[in-house]
CSV table of C-alpha atoms and ligand atoms in Angstrom, one decimal:
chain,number,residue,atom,x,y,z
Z,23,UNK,CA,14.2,-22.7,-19.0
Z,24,UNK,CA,17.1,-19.8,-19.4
Z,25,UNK,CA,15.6,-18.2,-22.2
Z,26,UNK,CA,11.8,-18.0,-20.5
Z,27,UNK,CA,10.8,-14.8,-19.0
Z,28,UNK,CA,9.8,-15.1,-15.5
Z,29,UNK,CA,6.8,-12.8,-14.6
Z,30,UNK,CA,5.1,-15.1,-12.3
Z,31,UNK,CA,6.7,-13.0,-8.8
Z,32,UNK,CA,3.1,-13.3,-7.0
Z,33,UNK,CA,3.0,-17.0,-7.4
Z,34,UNK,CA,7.2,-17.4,-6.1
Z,35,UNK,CA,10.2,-15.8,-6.5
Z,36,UNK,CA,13.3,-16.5,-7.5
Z,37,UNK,CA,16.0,-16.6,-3.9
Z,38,UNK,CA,17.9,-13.7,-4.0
Z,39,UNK,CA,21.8,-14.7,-4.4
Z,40,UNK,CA,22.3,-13.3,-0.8
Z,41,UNK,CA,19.8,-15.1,0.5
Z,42,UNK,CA,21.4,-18.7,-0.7
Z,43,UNK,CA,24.9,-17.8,0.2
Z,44,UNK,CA,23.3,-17.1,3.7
Z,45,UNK,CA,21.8,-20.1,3.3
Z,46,UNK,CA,24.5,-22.6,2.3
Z,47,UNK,CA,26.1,-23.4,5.4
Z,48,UNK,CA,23.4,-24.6,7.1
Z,49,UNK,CA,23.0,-27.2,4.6
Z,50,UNK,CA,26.3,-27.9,4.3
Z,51,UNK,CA,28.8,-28.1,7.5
Z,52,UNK,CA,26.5,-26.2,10.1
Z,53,UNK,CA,24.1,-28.9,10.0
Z,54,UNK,CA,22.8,-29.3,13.7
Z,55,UNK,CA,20.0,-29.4,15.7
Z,56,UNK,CA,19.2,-25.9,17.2
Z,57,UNK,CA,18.0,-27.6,20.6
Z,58,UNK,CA,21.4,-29.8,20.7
Z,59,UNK,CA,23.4,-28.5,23.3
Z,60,UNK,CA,27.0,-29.0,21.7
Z,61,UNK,CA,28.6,-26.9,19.6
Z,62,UNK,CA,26.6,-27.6,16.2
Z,63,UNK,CA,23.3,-26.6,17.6
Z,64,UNK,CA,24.7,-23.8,19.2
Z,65,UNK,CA,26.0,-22.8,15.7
Z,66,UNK,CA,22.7,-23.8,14.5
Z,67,UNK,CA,20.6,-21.3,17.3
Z,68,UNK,CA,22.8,-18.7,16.5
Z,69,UNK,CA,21.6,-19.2,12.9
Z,70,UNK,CA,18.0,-19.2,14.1
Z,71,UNK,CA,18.4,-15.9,16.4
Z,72,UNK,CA,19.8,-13.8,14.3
Z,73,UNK,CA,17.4,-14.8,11.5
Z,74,UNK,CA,15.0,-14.0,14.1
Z,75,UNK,CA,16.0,-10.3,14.4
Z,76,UNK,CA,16.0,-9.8,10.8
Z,77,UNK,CA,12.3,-11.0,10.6
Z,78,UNK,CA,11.7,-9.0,13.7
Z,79,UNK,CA,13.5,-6.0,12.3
Z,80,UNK,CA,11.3,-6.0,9.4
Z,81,UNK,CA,8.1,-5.8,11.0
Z,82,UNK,CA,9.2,-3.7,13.6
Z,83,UNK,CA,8.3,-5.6,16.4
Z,84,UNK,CA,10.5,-8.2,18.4
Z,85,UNK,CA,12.4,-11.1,18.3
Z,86,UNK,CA,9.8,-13.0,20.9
Z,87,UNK,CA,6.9,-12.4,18.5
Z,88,UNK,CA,8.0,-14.1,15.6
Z,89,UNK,CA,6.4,-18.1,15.4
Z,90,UNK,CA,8.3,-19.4,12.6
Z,91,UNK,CA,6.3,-21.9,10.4
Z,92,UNK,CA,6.0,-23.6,7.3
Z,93,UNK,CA,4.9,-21.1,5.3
Z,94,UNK,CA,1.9,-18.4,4.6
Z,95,UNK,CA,-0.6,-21.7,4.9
Z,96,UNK,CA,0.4,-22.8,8.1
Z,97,UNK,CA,0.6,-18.8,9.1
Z,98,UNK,CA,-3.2,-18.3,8.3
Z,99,UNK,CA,-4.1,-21.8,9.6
Z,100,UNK,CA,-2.5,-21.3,12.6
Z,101,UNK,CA,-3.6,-17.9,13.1
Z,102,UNK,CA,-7.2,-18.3,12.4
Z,103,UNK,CA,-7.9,-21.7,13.9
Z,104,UNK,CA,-5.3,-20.8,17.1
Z,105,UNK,CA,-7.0,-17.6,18.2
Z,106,UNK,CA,-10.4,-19.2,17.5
Z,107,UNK,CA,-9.9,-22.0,19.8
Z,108,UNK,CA,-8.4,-20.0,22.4
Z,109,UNK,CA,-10.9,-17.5,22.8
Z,110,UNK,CA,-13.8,-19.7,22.4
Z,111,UNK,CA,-15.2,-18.7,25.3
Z,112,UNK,CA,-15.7,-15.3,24.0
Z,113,UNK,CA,-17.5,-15.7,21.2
Z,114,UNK,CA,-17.8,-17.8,18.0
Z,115,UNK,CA,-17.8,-15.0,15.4
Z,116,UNK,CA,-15.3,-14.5,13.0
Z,117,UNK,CA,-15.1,-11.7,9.7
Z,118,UNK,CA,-12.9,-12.3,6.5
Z,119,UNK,CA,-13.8,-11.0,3.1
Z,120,UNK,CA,-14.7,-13.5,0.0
Z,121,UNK,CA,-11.7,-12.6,-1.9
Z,122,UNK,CA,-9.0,-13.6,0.9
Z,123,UNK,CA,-6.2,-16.8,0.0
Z,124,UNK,CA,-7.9,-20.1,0.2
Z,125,UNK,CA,-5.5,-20.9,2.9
Z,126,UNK,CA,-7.7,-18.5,5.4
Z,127,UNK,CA,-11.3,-19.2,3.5
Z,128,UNK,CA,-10.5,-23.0,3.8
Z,129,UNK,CA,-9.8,-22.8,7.4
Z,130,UNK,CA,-12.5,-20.4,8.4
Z,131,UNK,CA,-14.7,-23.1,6.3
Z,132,UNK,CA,-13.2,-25.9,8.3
Z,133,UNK,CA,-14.1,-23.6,11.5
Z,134,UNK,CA,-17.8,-23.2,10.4
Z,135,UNK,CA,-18.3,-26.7,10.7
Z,136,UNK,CA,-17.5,-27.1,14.2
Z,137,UNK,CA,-19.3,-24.3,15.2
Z,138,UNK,CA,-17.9,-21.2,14.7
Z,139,UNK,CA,-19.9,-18.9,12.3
Z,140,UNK,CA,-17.7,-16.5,10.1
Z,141,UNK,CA,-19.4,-13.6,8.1
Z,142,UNK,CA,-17.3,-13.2,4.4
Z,143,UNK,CA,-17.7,-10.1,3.3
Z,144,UNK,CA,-18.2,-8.6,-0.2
Z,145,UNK,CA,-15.7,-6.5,-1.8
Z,146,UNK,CA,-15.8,-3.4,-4.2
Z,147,UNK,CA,-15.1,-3.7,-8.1
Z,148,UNK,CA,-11.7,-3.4,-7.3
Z,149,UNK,CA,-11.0,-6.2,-5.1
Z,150,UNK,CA,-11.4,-3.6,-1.4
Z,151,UNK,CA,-12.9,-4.0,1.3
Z,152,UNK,CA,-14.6,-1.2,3.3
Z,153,UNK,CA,-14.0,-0.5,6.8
Z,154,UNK,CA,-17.4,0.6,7.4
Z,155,UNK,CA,-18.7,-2.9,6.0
Z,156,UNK,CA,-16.4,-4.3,8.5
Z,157,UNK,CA,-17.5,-2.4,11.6
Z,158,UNK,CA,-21.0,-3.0,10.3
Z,159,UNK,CA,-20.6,-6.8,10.7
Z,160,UNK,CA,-19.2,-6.7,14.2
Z,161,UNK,CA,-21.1,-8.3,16.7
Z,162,UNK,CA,-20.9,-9.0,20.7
Z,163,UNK,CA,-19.4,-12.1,19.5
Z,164,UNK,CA,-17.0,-11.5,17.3
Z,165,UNK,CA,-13.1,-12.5,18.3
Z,166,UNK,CA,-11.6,-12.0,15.5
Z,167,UNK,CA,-11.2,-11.1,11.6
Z,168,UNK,CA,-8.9,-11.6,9.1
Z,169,UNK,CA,-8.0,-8.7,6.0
Z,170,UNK,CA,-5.2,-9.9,3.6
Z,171,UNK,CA,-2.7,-6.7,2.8
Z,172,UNK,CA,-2.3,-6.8,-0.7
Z,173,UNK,CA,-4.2,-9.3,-2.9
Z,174,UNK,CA,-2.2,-12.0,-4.7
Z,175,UNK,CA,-4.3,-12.2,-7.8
Z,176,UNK,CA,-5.5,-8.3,-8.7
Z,177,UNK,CA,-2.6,-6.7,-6.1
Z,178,UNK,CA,-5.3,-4.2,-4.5
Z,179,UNK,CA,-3.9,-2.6,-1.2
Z,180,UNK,CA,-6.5,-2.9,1.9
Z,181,UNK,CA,-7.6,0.2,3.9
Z,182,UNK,CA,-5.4,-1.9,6.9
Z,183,UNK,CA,-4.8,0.9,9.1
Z,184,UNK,CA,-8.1,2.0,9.1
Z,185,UNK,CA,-9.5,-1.9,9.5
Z,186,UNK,CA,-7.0,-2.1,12.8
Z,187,UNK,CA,-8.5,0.9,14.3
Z,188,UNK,CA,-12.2,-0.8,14.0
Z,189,UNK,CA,-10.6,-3.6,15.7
Z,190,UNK,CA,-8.9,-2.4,18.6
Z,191,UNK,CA,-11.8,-0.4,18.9
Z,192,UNK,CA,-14.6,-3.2,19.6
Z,193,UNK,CA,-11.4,-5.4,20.7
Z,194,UNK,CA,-11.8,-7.8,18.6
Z,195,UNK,CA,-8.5,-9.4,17.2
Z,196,UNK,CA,-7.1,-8.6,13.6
Z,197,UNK,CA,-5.2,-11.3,11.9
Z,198,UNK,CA,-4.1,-9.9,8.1
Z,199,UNK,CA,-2.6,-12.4,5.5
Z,200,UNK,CA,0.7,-10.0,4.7
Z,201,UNK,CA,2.6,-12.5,2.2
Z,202,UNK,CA,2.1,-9.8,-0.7
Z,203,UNK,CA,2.6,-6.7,1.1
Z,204,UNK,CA,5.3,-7.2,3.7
Z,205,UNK,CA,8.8,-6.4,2.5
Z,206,UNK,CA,7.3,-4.0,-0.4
Z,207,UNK,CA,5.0,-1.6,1.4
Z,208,UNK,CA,4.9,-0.6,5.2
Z,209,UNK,CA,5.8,-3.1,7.2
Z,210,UNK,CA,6.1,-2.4,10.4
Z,211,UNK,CA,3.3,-4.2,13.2
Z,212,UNK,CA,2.6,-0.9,15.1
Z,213,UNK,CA,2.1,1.2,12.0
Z,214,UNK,CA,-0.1,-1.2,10.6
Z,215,UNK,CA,-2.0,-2.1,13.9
Z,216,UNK,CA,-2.1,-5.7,13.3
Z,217,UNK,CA,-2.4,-8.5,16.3
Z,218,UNK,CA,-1.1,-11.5,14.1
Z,219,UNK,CA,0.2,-10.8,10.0
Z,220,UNK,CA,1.3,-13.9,8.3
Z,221,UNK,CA,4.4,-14.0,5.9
Z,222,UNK,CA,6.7,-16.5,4.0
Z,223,UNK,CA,9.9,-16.6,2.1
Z,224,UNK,CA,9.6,-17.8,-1.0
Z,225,UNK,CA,7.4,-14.2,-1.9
Z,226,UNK,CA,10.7,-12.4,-0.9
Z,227,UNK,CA,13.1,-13.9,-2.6
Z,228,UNK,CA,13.8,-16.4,-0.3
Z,229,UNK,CA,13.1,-20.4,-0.1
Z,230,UNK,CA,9.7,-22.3,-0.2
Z,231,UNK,CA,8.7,-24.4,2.7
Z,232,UNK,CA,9.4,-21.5,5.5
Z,233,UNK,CA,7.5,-19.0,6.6
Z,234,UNK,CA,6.2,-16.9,10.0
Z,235,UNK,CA,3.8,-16.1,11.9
Z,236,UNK,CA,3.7,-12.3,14.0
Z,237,UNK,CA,1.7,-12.9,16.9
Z,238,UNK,CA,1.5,-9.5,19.5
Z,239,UNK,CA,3.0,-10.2,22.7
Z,240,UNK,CA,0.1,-11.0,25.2
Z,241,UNK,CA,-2.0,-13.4,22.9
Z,242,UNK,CA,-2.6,-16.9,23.0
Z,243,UNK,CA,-3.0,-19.3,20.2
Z,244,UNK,CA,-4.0,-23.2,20.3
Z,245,UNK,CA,-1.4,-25.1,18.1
Z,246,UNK,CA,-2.2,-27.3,15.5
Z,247,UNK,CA,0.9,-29.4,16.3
Z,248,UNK,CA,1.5,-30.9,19.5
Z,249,UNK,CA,5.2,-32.0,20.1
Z,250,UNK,CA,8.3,-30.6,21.6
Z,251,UNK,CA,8.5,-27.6,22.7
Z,252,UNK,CA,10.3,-25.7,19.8
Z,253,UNK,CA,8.6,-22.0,19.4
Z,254,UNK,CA,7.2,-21.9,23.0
Z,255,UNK,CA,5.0,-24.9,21.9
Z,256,UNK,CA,2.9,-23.2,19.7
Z,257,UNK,CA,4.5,-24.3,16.9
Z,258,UNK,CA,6.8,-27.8,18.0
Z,259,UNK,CA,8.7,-29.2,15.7
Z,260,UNK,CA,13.1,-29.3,14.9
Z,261,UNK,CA,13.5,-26.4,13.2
Z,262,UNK,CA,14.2,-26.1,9.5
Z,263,UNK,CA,17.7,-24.0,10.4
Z,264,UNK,CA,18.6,-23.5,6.7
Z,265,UNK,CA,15.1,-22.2,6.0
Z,266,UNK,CA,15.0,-20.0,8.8
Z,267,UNK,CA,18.0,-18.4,8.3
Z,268,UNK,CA,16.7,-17.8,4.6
Z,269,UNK,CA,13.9,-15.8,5.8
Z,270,UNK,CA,15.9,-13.8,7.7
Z,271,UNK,CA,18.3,-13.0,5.0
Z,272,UNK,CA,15.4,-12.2,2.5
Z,273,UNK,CA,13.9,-9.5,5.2
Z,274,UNK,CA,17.0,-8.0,5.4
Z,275,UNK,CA,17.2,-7.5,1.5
Z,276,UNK,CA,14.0,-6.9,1.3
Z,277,UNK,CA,14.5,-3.9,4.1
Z,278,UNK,CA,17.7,-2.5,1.5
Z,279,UNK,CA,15.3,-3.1,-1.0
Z,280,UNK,CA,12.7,-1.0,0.8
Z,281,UNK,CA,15.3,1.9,1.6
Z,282,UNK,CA,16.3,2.1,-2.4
Z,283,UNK,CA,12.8,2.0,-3.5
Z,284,UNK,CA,12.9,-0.4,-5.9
Z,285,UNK,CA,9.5,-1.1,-5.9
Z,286,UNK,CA,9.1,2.6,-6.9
Z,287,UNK,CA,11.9,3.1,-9.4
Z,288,UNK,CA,12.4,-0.6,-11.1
Z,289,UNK,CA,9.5,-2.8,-10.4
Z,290,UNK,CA,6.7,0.2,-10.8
Z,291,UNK,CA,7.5,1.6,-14.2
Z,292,UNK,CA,8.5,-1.9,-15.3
Z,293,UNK,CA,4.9,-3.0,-15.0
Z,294,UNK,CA,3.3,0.5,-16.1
Z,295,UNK,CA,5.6,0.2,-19.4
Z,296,UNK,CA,4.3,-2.8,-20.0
Z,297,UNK,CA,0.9,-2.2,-19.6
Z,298,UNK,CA,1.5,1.1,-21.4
Z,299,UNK,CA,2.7,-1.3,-24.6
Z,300,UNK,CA,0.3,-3.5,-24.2
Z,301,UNK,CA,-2.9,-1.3,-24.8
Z,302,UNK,CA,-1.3,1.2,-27.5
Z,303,UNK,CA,-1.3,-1.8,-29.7
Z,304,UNK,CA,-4.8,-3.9,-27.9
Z,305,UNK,CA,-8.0,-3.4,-28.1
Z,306,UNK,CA,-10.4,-4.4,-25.4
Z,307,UNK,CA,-8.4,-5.2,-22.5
Z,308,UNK,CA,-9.2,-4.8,-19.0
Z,309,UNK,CA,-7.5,-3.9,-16.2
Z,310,UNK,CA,-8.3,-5.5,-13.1
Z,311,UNK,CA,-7.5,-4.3,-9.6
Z,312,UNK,CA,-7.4,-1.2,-8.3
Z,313,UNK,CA,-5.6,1.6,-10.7
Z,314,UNK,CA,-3.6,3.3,-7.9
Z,315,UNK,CA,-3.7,1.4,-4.7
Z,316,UNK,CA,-2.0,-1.7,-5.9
Z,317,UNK,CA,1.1,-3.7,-5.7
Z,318,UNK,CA,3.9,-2.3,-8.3
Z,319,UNK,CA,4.7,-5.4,-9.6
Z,320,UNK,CA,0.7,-6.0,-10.4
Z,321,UNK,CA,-0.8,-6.3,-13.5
Z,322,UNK,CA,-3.5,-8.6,-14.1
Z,323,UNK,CA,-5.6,-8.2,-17.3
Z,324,UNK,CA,-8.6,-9.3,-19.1
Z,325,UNK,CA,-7.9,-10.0,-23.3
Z,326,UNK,CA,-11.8,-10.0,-24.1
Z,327,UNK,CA,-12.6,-13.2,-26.2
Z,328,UNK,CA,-8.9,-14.8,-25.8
Z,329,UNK,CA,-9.4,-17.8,-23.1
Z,330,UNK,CA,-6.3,-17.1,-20.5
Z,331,UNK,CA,-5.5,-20.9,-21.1
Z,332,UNK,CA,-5.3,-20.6,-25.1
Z,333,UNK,CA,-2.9,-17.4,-24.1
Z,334,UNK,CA,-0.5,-18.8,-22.0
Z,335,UNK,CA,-0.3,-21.9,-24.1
Z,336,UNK,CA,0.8,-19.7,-27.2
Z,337,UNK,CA,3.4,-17.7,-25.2
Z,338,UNK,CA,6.3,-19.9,-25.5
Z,339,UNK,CA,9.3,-17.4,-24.2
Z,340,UNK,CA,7.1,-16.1,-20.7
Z,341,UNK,CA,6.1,-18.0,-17.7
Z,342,UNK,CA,3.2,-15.7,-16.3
Z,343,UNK,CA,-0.3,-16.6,-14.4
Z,344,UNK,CA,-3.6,-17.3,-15.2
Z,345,UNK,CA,-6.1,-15.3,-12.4
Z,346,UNK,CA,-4.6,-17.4,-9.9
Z,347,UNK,CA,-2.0,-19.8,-9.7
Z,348,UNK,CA,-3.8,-22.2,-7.6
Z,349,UNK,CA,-5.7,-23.4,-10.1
Z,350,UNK,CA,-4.1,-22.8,-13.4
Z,351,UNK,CA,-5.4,-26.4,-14.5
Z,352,UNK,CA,-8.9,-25.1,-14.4
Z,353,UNK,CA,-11.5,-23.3,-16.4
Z,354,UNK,CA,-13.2,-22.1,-13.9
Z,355,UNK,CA,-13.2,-18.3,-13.4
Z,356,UNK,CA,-11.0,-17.1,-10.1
Z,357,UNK,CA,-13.1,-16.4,-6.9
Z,358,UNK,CA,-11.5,-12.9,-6.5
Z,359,UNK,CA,-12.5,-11.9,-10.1
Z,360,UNK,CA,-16.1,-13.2,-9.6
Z,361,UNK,CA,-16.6,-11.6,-6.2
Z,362,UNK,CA,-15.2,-8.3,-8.1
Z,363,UNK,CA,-18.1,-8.4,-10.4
Z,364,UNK,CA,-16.4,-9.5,-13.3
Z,365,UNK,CA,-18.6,-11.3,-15.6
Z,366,UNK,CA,-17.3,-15.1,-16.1
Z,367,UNK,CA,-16.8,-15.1,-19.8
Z,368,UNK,CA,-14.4,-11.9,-19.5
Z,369,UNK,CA,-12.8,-13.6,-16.1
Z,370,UNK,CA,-11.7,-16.3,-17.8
Z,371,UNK,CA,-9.8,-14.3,-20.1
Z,372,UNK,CA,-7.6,-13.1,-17.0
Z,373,UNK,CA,-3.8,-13.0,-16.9
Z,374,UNK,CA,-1.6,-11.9,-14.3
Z,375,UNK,CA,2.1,-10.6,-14.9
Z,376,UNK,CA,4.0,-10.3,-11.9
Z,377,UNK,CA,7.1,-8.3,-12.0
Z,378,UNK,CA,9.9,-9.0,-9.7
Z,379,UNK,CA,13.4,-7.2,-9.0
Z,380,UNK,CA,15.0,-8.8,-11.5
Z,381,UNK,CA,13.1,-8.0,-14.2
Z,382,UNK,CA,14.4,-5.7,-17.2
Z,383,UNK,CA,13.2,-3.4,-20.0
Z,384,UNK,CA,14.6,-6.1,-22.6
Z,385,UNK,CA,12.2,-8.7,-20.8
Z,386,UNK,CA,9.2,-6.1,-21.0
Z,387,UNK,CA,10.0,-5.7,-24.7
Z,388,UNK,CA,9.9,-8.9,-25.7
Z,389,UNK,CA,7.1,-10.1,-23.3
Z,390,UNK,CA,4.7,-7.5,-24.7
Z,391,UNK,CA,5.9,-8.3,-28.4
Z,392,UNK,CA,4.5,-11.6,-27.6
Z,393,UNK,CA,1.8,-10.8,-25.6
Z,394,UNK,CA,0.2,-8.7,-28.7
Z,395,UNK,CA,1.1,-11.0,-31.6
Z,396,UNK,CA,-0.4,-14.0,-30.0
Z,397,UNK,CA,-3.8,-12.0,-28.6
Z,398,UNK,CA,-3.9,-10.9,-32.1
Z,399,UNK,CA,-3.7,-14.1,-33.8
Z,400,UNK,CA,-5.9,-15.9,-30.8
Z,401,UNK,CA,-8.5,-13.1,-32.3
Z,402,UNK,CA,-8.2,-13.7,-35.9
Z,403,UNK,CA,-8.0,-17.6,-35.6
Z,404,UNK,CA,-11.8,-16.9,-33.3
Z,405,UNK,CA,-13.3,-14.8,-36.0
Z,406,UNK,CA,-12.6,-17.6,-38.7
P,522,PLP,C1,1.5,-17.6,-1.6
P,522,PLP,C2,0.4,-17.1,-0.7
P,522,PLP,C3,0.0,-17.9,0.4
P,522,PLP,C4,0.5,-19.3,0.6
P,522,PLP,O1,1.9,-19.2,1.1
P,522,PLP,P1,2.7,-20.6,1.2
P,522,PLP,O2,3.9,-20.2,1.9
P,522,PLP,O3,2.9,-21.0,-0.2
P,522,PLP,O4,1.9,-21.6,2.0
P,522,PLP,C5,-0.9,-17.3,1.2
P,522,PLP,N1,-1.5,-16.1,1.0
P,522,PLP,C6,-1.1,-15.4,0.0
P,522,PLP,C7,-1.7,-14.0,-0.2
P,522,PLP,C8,-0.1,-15.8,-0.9
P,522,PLP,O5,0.2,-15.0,-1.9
């Protein structure tokens, strides 16, 4: 596994060493409860405050309006399902776009069957959705709508700013699916205008299985759980202490992170050397996403008439992405490529490098090295 390349950072990241040395107390001797009232769970809540600035600190909001969660599944489901069972009796309309995480098109599904009615909209050829689309589609009863920040297939930035104004405008409530952005671009609540933004760690360099959910002082959200009354009941449940305390620590190196650029100066021309590499030696490839407003670390390409399965299968020294990680067992094109307009038989030639932190020229090297011989022999082997 040592020697494999890893430029797969949209599907998970690697923890951060900072964030595990944070971390190993609280699997070790500071093992309590952080409802006990002894001395281990009040080392344990100590933990699970201060992890709670750091997310808070991040998003520029506070501590009070951080729900912490399983992850960016239970964010969305939570979000979405919450605020449209508690303000039901406002209306039964909900907006999203057709190229959003299956976590939020799977529960606005689920939400259409019991009698809610959500409008997914259609995106530009670069993955975007328009804020005149989305005003468009308001009606008297729409409560809410739900924008992810940055894509986790193509890594195309939404107009969020722009989206939020809309919202607060008809007063309708806007939930955003932030896994990708938060920690790399702006990140702070206010800025953004956001009423609820999920996140979780293991996109930031932190652990899997943990995750939050911003939700602006003043609304209410049904839970999915019922239980005791950890998280002000809206989310019941012991907490996972260790976990917690990981996401805290990975916002606060993502923050440094943030203040040292090194989205701009590593991660950035990391991935643009790469693709530069790539197409001075390739012919027909395509890049998907939007040129400029897109994740740094993003670079998702089409290798016309080289299947993305047959691809990945003859790189032997990288561990990258078909279109979506989701479903890298299937032939079937990705969702967010198809609503793009991408033709099928060029979407399923899709692969997705996503550079992290800890990525190096040497890795780019010898990832596009690879990357070229085998497209070229994929294309040769075709033609015989
Ligand atoms: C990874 C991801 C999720 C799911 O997060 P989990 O914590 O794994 O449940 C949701 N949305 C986006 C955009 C993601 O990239």
């Amino acid at each position: 596994m040592n020697d494999i390349i890893y430029m797969d950072n949209h599907a998970t990241t690697p923890i951060a060493p900072e964030v595990l040395d944070a971390m190993l107390p609280y699997l070790t001797n500071h093992f309590g409860n952080a409802s006990s009232t002894h001395p281990f769970g009040v080392y344990a809540k100590d933990g699970v405050d201060k992890a709670r600035h750091q997310v808070a600190n991040l998003l520029g909001c506070s501590p009070e309006e951080i729900i912490f969660t399983s992850g960016a599944t239970e964010s969305d489901n939570l979000a979405i399902m919450g605020a449209a069972y508690a303000y039901k009796d406002k209306g039964n309309h909900i907006i999203t776009s057709t190229v959003e995480h299956h976590a939020v098109l799977d529960a606005c599904h689920a939400l259409d069957k019991k009698g809610f009615e959500t409008t997914y909209l259609s995106v530009d050829k670069y993955g975007m959705v328009s804020p005149d689309d989305v005003e468009a589609a308001i009606t008297p009863k729409t409560i809410l709508m739900s924008f992810m920040y940055a894509n986790n297939e193509v890594g195309t930035i939404n107009p969020i700013q722009d989206i939020a104004k809309i919202a607060s405008k008809h007063g309708v409530l806007f939930h955003s699916d932030a896994v990708q952005g938060i920690g790399k671009l702006e990140s702070k609540m206010e800025v953004l205008g956001l009423d609820m933004a999920s996140i979780t760690a293991h996109k930031i360099y932190g652990p899997k299985g943990i995750g939050a959910l911003y939700i602006k002082d003043g609304i209410q959200l049904d839970p999915l759980f019922y239980g005791g009354g950890q998280e002000k009941s809206v989310r019941p449940g012991t907490l996972n202490v260790s976990g917690i305390v990981g996401l805290g620590a990975a916002c606060e190196s993502c923050q440094t992170a943030m203040e040292l650029k090194t989205e701009e100066k590593v991660v950035g021309p990391l991935r643009d050397t790469l693709y530069q590499k790539l197409a001075s030696e390739l012919t027909d490839i395509h890049l998907n996403g939007h040129p400029e407003n897109r994740l740094l670390g993003n670079l998702n390409l089409c290798f016309a008439g080289v299947q993305s399965h047959a691809l990945l299968a003859g790189l032997k020294s990288v561990a990258v992405s078909t279109g979506s990680a989701c479903d890298s067992e299937s032939v079937t094109a990705s969702h967010v490529l198809v609503a793009m307009g991408i033709p099928n038989e060029l979407a399923v030639t899709a692969v997705r490098f996503g550079l992290g932190r800890y990525n190096t020229d040497g890795e780019v090297d010898t990832v596009a090295n690879e990357v070229i011989q085998t497209v070229n022999r994929l294309r040769v082997l075709a033609e015989e």
